[in-house]
Amino acid sequence: MSTTSTSTSTTTTTTPTGSEPAVPAEGFAGLDAADFAFTRRAWVDAAPLRVYDLISDVSGIGRWSPNADDVAYDPQDGPRVGAWFSGRNRKDGREWTSRSQIVRADPGTAFGFVVGGAENGIVHWEWTLTARGRGAVVQQSWRLLRLDPVLGTTRTDLDALGRYMSDSVETTLTALAQWLAEDRTT
């Protein structure tokens, strides 16, 4: 199993809605959220629908992710656009719970969510699945939607966050591929 990397950015910008924390003007000087995005991909030995079923069951992400667990949909919710889930995250010895909203749920094709919700979220995560041979290419993308001091206030902070998240995604994809290669069913 190998992973490949591509950095991407978009020209999409988000406009503050007034609910973001106040940040001194010098805090984000010269920074653009669109500069902080990446995509990683890996081939896995499973059909796209099988992979979709696994990743859209957010309660299982802790099997592969090195820094997310205790993830669950809200009661009566599931993998559908508009649904919400909560999960515990870890970084640098800290733990916190985040809320995310599903923004894409195309069985066998793509699954995406926004941390903080579709209206005013902070990070967009997306998995896309493409059949390749007897398996699938799984692509995982991370894109900062807006600048927020909780993530850092300097380019150095945000570059470090991007590297940390990129390493996390590569670990997740490698673990998912290994898990599927061992033909685990739950």
PDB file of C-alpha atoms in Angstrom:
ATOM      1  CA  MET A   1       0.000   0.000   0.000  1.00  0.00           C
ATOM      2  CA  SER A   2       1.320   3.403  -0.842  1.00  0.00           C
ATOM      3  CA  THR A   3       0.009   6.869  -0.339  1.00  0.00           C
ATOM      4  CA  THR A   4       0.479   9.817  -2.626  1.00  0.00           C
ATOM      5  CA  SER A   5       0.223  13.463  -1.807  1.00  0.00           C
ATOM      6  CA  THR A   6      -1.119  16.494  -3.527  1.00  0.00           C
ATOM      7  CA  SER A   7      -1.587  19.942  -2.143  1.00  0.00           C
ATOM      8  CA  THR A   8      -4.623  21.787  -3.286  1.00  0.00           C
ATOM      9  CA  SER A   9      -6.086  25.167  -2.705  1.00  0.00           C
ATOM     10  CA  THR A  10      -9.213  26.831  -3.889  1.00  0.00           C
ATOM     11  CA  THR A  11     -10.113  30.406  -4.593  1.00  0.00           C
ATOM     12  CA  THR A  12     -13.193  30.098  -2.408  1.00  0.00           C
ATOM     13  CA  THR A  13     -13.154  32.434   0.560  1.00  0.00           C
ATOM     14  CA  THR A  14     -15.493  32.658   3.476  1.00  0.00           C
ATOM     15  CA  THR A  15     -16.771  35.883   4.916  1.00  0.00           C
ATOM     16  CA  PRO A  16     -16.999  36.239   8.689  1.00  0.00           C
ATOM     17  CA  THR A  17     -20.573  36.179   9.909  1.00  0.00           C
ATOM     18  CA  GLY A  18     -19.969  37.891  13.217  1.00  0.00           C
ATOM     19  CA  SER A  19     -20.000  34.722  15.318  1.00  0.00           C
ATOM     20  CA  GLU A  20     -16.271  34.020  15.010  1.00  0.00           C
ATOM     21  CA  PRO A  21     -14.037  34.950  17.940  1.00  0.00           C
ATOM     22  CA  ALA A  22     -12.530  38.412  17.694  1.00  0.00           C
ATOM     23  CA  VAL A  23      -8.925  38.326  16.528  1.00  0.00           C
ATOM     24  CA  PRO A  24      -6.632  41.330  16.404  1.00  0.00           C
ATOM     25  CA  ALA A  25      -6.058  42.402  12.801  1.00  0.00           C
ATOM     26  CA  GLU A  26      -2.361  41.528  13.064  1.00  0.00           C
ATOM     27  CA  GLY A  27      -3.294  37.983  14.163  1.00  0.00           C
ATOM     28  CA  PHE A  28      -4.140  36.775  10.661  1.00  0.00           C
ATOM     29  CA  ALA A  29      -2.236  39.351   8.627  1.00  0.00           C
ATOM     30  CA  GLY A  30      -1.358  37.944   5.231  1.00  0.00           C
ATOM     31  CA  LEU A  31      -3.116  34.614   5.819  1.00  0.00           C
ATOM     32  CA  ASP A  32      -5.828  33.082   3.667  1.00  0.00           C
ATOM     33  CA  ALA A  33      -7.705  29.963   4.782  1.00  0.00           C
ATOM     34  CA  ALA A  34      -7.631  28.692   1.186  1.00  0.00           C
ATOM     35  CA  ASP A  35      -3.860  28.246   1.489  1.00  0.00           C
ATOM     36  CA  PHE A  36      -4.342  25.430   4.007  1.00  0.00           C
ATOM     37  CA  ALA A  37      -5.581  22.307   2.247  1.00  0.00           C
ATOM     38  CA  PHE A  38      -4.253  18.927   1.213  1.00  0.00           C
ATOM     39  CA  THR A  39      -5.312  15.609  -0.261  1.00  0.00           C
ATOM     40  CA  ARG A  40      -3.866  12.161   0.334  1.00  0.00           C
ATOM     41  CA  ARG A  41      -4.829   8.938  -1.380  1.00  0.00           C
ATOM     42  CA  ALA A  42      -4.256   5.224  -1.055  1.00  0.00           C
ATOM     43  CA  TRP A  43      -5.396   2.078  -2.809  1.00  0.00           C
ATOM     44  CA  VAL A  44      -7.315  -0.372  -0.632  1.00  0.00           C
ATOM     45  CA  ASP A  45      -8.389  -3.940  -1.278  1.00  0.00           C
ATOM     46  CA  ALA A  46     -12.146  -3.353  -1.089  1.00  0.00           C
ATOM     47  CA  ALA A  47     -14.930  -2.123  -3.319  1.00  0.00           C
ATOM     48  CA  PRO A  48     -15.906   1.554  -2.998  1.00  0.00           C
ATOM     49  CA  LEU A  49     -19.284   0.722  -1.431  1.00  0.00           C
ATOM     50  CA  ARG A  50     -17.606  -1.385   1.274  1.00  0.00           C
ATOM     51  CA  VAL A  51     -15.211   1.485   2.060  1.00  0.00           C
ATOM     52  CA  TYR A  52     -18.090   3.971   2.080  1.00  0.00           C
ATOM     53  CA  ASP A  53     -20.006   1.824   4.555  1.00  0.00           C
ATOM     54  CA  LEU A  54     -16.972   1.797   6.852  1.00  0.00           C
ATOM     55  CA  ILE A  55     -16.095   5.499   6.741  1.00  0.00           C
ATOM     56  CA  SER A  56     -19.681   6.738   6.884  1.00  0.00           C
ATOM     57  CA  ASP A  57     -20.161   4.746  10.091  1.00  0.00           C
ATOM     58  CA  VAL A  58     -18.354   7.454  12.040  1.00  0.00           C
ATOM     59  CA  SER A  59     -18.376   5.362  15.216  1.00  0.00           C
ATOM     60  CA  GLY A  60     -15.615   3.246  13.667  1.00  0.00           C
ATOM     61  CA  ILE A  61     -13.109   5.997  12.846  1.00  0.00           C
ATOM     62  CA  GLY A  62     -11.135   5.250  16.003  1.00  0.00           C
ATOM     63  CA  ARG A  63     -10.095   1.942  14.399  1.00  0.00           C
ATOM     64  CA  TRP A  64      -7.813   3.852  12.030  1.00  0.00           C
ATOM     65  CA  SER A  65      -7.396   7.448  13.169  1.00  0.00           C
ATOM     66  CA  PRO A  66      -4.555   8.189  15.578  1.00  0.00           C
ATOM     67  CA  ASN A  67      -6.328  11.208  17.054  1.00  0.00           C
ATOM     68  CA  ALA A  68     -10.098  10.747  16.912  1.00  0.00           C
ATOM     69  CA  ASP A  69     -12.354   8.371  18.816  1.00  0.00           C
ATOM     70  CA  ASP A  70     -15.594   8.115  20.755  1.00  0.00           C
ATOM     71  CA  VAL A  71     -17.390   9.336  17.634  1.00  0.00           C
ATOM     72  CA  ALA A  72     -21.152   8.939  17.340  1.00  0.00           C
ATOM     73  CA  TYR A  73     -24.064  10.306  15.376  1.00  0.00           C
ATOM     74  CA  ASP A  74     -26.704  12.217  17.261  1.00  0.00           C
ATOM     75  CA  PRO A  75     -29.688  10.009  18.206  1.00  0.00           C
ATOM     76  CA  GLN A  76     -31.717   8.984  15.143  1.00  0.00           C
ATOM     77  CA  ASP A  77     -29.044  10.382  12.814  1.00  0.00           C
ATOM     78  CA  GLY A  78     -26.846   8.525  10.381  1.00  0.00           C
ATOM     79  CA  PRO A  79     -24.858   9.054   7.199  1.00  0.00           C
ATOM     80  CA  ARG A  80     -27.111  11.561   5.462  1.00  0.00           C
ATOM     81  CA  VAL A  81     -26.634  15.191   4.485  1.00  0.00           C
ATOM     82  CA  GLY A  82     -27.571  17.435   7.390  1.00  0.00           C
ATOM     83  CA  ALA A  83     -26.907  14.832  10.108  1.00  0.00           C
ATOM     84  CA  TRP A  84     -24.673  15.740  13.056  1.00  0.00           C
ATOM     85  CA  PHE A  85     -22.111  13.778  15.034  1.00  0.00           C
ATOM     86  CA  SER A  86     -19.707  14.398  17.901  1.00  0.00           C
ATOM     87  CA  GLY A  87     -16.241  13.025  18.465  1.00  0.00           C
ATOM     88  CA  ARG A  88     -13.292  13.310  20.776  1.00  0.00           C
ATOM     89  CA  ASN A  89     -10.055  14.622  19.292  1.00  0.00           C
ATOM     90  CA  ARG A  90      -6.474  14.634  20.583  1.00  0.00           C
ATOM     91  CA  LYS A  91      -3.443  16.762  19.745  1.00  0.00           C
ATOM     92  CA  ASP A  92      -0.328  17.630  21.717  1.00  0.00           C
ATOM     93  CA  GLY A  93      -1.641  16.153  24.963  1.00  0.00           C
ATOM     94  CA  ARG A  94      -4.965  17.994  24.746  1.00  0.00           C
ATOM     95  CA  GLU A  95      -8.425  16.491  24.226  1.00  0.00           C
ATOM     96  CA  TRP A  96     -11.655  18.135  23.128  1.00  0.00           C
ATOM     97  CA  THR A  97     -15.002  17.236  21.643  1.00  0.00           C
ATOM     98  CA  SER A  98     -16.017  18.584  18.261  1.00  0.00           C
ATOM     99  CA  ARG A  99     -19.357  18.683  16.469  1.00  0.00           C
ATOM    100  CA  SER A 100     -19.557  18.017  12.749  1.00  0.00           C
ATOM    101  CA  GLN A 101     -22.281  18.061  10.128  1.00  0.00           C
ATOM    102  CA  ILE A 102     -22.514  15.788   7.087  1.00  0.00           C
ATOM    103  CA  VAL A 103     -22.396  17.797   3.855  1.00  0.00           C
ATOM    104  CA  ARG A 104     -22.012  14.943   1.367  1.00  0.00           C
ATOM    105  CA  ALA A 105     -23.250  11.356   1.527  1.00  0.00           C
ATOM    106  CA  ASP A 106     -23.065   9.563  -1.825  1.00  0.00           C
ATOM    107  CA  PRO A 107     -22.874   5.797  -1.131  1.00  0.00           C
ATOM    108  CA  GLY A 108     -19.883   4.243  -2.859  1.00  0.00           C
ATOM    109  CA  THR A 109     -18.626   7.609  -4.089  1.00  0.00           C
ATOM    110  CA  ALA A 110     -18.036  10.270  -1.420  1.00  0.00           C
ATOM    111  CA  PHE A 111     -18.565  11.206   2.199  1.00  0.00           C
ATOM    112  CA  GLY A 112     -17.880  14.656   3.604  1.00  0.00           C
ATOM    113  CA  PHE A 113     -18.446  16.680   6.741  1.00  0.00           C
ATOM    114  CA  VAL A 114     -17.685  20.103   8.166  1.00  0.00           C
ATOM    115  CA  VAL A 115     -16.358  20.538  11.683  1.00  0.00           C
ATOM    116  CA  GLY A 116     -18.563  23.169  13.276  1.00  0.00           C
ATOM    117  CA  GLY A 117     -21.403  22.689  10.789  1.00  0.00           C
ATOM    118  CA  ALA A 118     -22.163  23.636   7.205  1.00  0.00           C
ATOM    119  CA  GLU A 119     -23.206  27.196   8.062  1.00  0.00           C
ATOM    120  CA  ASN A 120     -20.127  28.396   9.921  1.00  0.00           C
ATOM    121  CA  GLY A 121     -17.681  25.501   9.949  1.00  0.00           C
ATOM    122  CA  ILE A 122     -13.957  25.655  10.340  1.00  0.00           C
ATOM    123  CA  VAL A 123     -12.639  22.572   8.482  1.00  0.00           C
ATOM    124  CA  HIS A 124     -14.053  20.535   5.607  1.00  0.00           C
ATOM    125  CA  TRP A 125     -13.148  16.831   5.469  1.00  0.00           C
ATOM    126  CA  GLU A 126     -14.013  14.699   2.450  1.00  0.00           C
ATOM    127  CA  TRP A 127     -13.434  11.115   1.395  1.00  0.00           C
ATOM    128  CA  THR A 128     -13.839  10.211  -2.286  1.00  0.00           C
ATOM    129  CA  LEU A 129     -13.792   6.655  -3.599  1.00  0.00           C
ATOM    130  CA  THR A 130     -12.913   5.459  -7.080  1.00  0.00           C
ATOM    131  CA  ALA A 131     -12.957   1.834  -8.239  1.00  0.00           C
ATOM    132  CA  ARG A 132      -9.530   0.645  -9.333  1.00  0.00           C
ATOM    133  CA  GLY A 133      -8.910  -2.996 -10.209  1.00  0.00           C
ATOM    134  CA  ARG A 134     -10.336  -5.251  -7.504  1.00  0.00           C
ATOM    135  CA  GLY A 135     -10.253  -2.412  -4.957  1.00  0.00           C
ATOM    136  CA  ALA A 136     -10.608   1.325  -4.639  1.00  0.00           C
ATOM    137  CA  VAL A 137      -8.559   4.479  -4.496  1.00  0.00           C
ATOM    138  CA  VAL A 138      -9.533   6.250  -1.295  1.00  0.00           C
ATOM    139  CA  GLN A 139      -8.831   9.961  -1.315  1.00  0.00           C
ATOM    140  CA  GLN A 140      -9.062  11.972   1.896  1.00  0.00           C
ATOM    141  CA  SER A 141      -9.023  15.761   1.775  1.00  0.00           C
ATOM    142  CA  TRP A 142      -8.724  18.409   4.488  1.00  0.00           C
ATOM    143  CA  ARG A 143      -9.474  22.078   3.823  1.00  0.00           C
ATOM    144  CA  LEU A 144      -9.494  24.992   6.213  1.00  0.00           C
ATOM    145  CA  LEU A 145     -12.657  27.019   5.613  1.00  0.00           C
ATOM    146  CA  ARG A 146     -11.921  30.019   7.782  1.00  0.00           C
ATOM    147  CA  LEU A 147      -9.218  31.277  10.066  1.00  0.00           C
ATOM    148  CA  ASP A 148      -9.852  30.809  13.772  1.00  0.00           C
ATOM    149  CA  PRO A 149      -7.468  31.414  16.672  1.00  0.00           C
ATOM    150  CA  VAL A 150      -8.279  27.987  18.111  1.00  0.00           C
ATOM    151  CA  LEU A 151      -6.189  26.559  15.242  1.00  0.00           C
ATOM    152  CA  GLY A 152      -3.391  29.129  15.420  1.00  0.00           C
ATOM    153  CA  THR A 153      -2.830  32.726  14.473  1.00  0.00           C
ATOM    154  CA  THR A 154       0.378  32.622  12.430  1.00  0.00           C
ATOM    155  CA  ARG A 155       1.491  30.956   9.239  1.00  0.00           C
ATOM    156  CA  THR A 156       3.902  28.867  11.341  1.00  0.00           C
ATOM    157  CA  ASP A 157       1.008  27.659  13.539  1.00  0.00           C
ATOM    158  CA  LEU A 158      -1.192  26.802  10.576  1.00  0.00           C
ATOM    159  CA  ASP A 159       1.600  25.162   8.581  1.00  0.00           C
ATOM    160  CA  ALA A 160       2.364  22.981  11.624  1.00  0.00           C
ATOM    161  CA  LEU A 161      -1.331  22.105  11.926  1.00  0.00           C
ATOM    162  CA  GLY A 162      -1.441  21.174   8.240  1.00  0.00           C
ATOM    163  CA  ARG A 163       1.594  18.888   8.629  1.00  0.00           C
ATOM    164  CA  TYR A 164       0.082  17.299  11.730  1.00  0.00           C
ATOM    165  CA  MET A 165      -3.239  16.663   9.991  1.00  0.00           C
ATOM    166  CA  SER A 166      -1.489  15.370   6.858  1.00  0.00           C
ATOM    167  CA  ASP A 167       0.480  12.871   8.961  1.00  0.00           C
ATOM    168  CA  SER A 168      -2.765  11.863  10.681  1.00  0.00           C
ATOM    169  CA  VAL A 169      -4.504  11.283   7.341  1.00  0.00           C
ATOM    170  CA  GLU A 170      -1.601   9.204   6.031  1.00  0.00           C
ATOM    171  CA  THR A 171      -1.701   7.090   9.206  1.00  0.00           C
ATOM    172  CA  THR A 172      -5.475   6.725   8.880  1.00  0.00           C
ATOM    173  CA  LEU A 173      -5.304   5.656   5.232  1.00  0.00           C
ATOM    174  CA  THR A 174      -2.496   3.173   5.929  1.00  0.00           C
ATOM    175  CA  ALA A 175      -4.392   1.688   8.880  1.00  0.00           C
ATOM    176  CA  LEU A 176      -7.625   1.472   6.838  1.00  0.00           C
ATOM    177  CA  ALA A 177      -5.812  -0.301   3.984  1.00  0.00           C
ATOM    178  CA  GLN A 178      -4.182  -2.748   6.399  1.00  0.00           C
ATOM    179  CA  TRP A 179      -7.485  -3.368   8.198  1.00  0.00           C
ATOM    180  CA  LEU A 180      -9.196  -4.159   4.887  1.00  0.00           C
ATOM    181  CA  ALA A 181      -6.290  -6.346   3.724  1.00  0.00           C
ATOM    182  CA  GLU A 182      -6.775  -8.435   6.857  1.00  0.00           C
ATOM    183  CA  ASP A 183     -10.410  -8.809   5.722  1.00  0.00           C
ATOM    184  CA  ARG A 184     -11.959  -7.611   8.935  1.00  0.00           C
ATOM    185  CA  THR A 185     -15.712  -7.328   8.851  1.00  0.00           C
ATOM    186  CA  THR A 186     -16.502  -5.207  11.930  1.00  0.00           C
TER     187      THR A 186
END
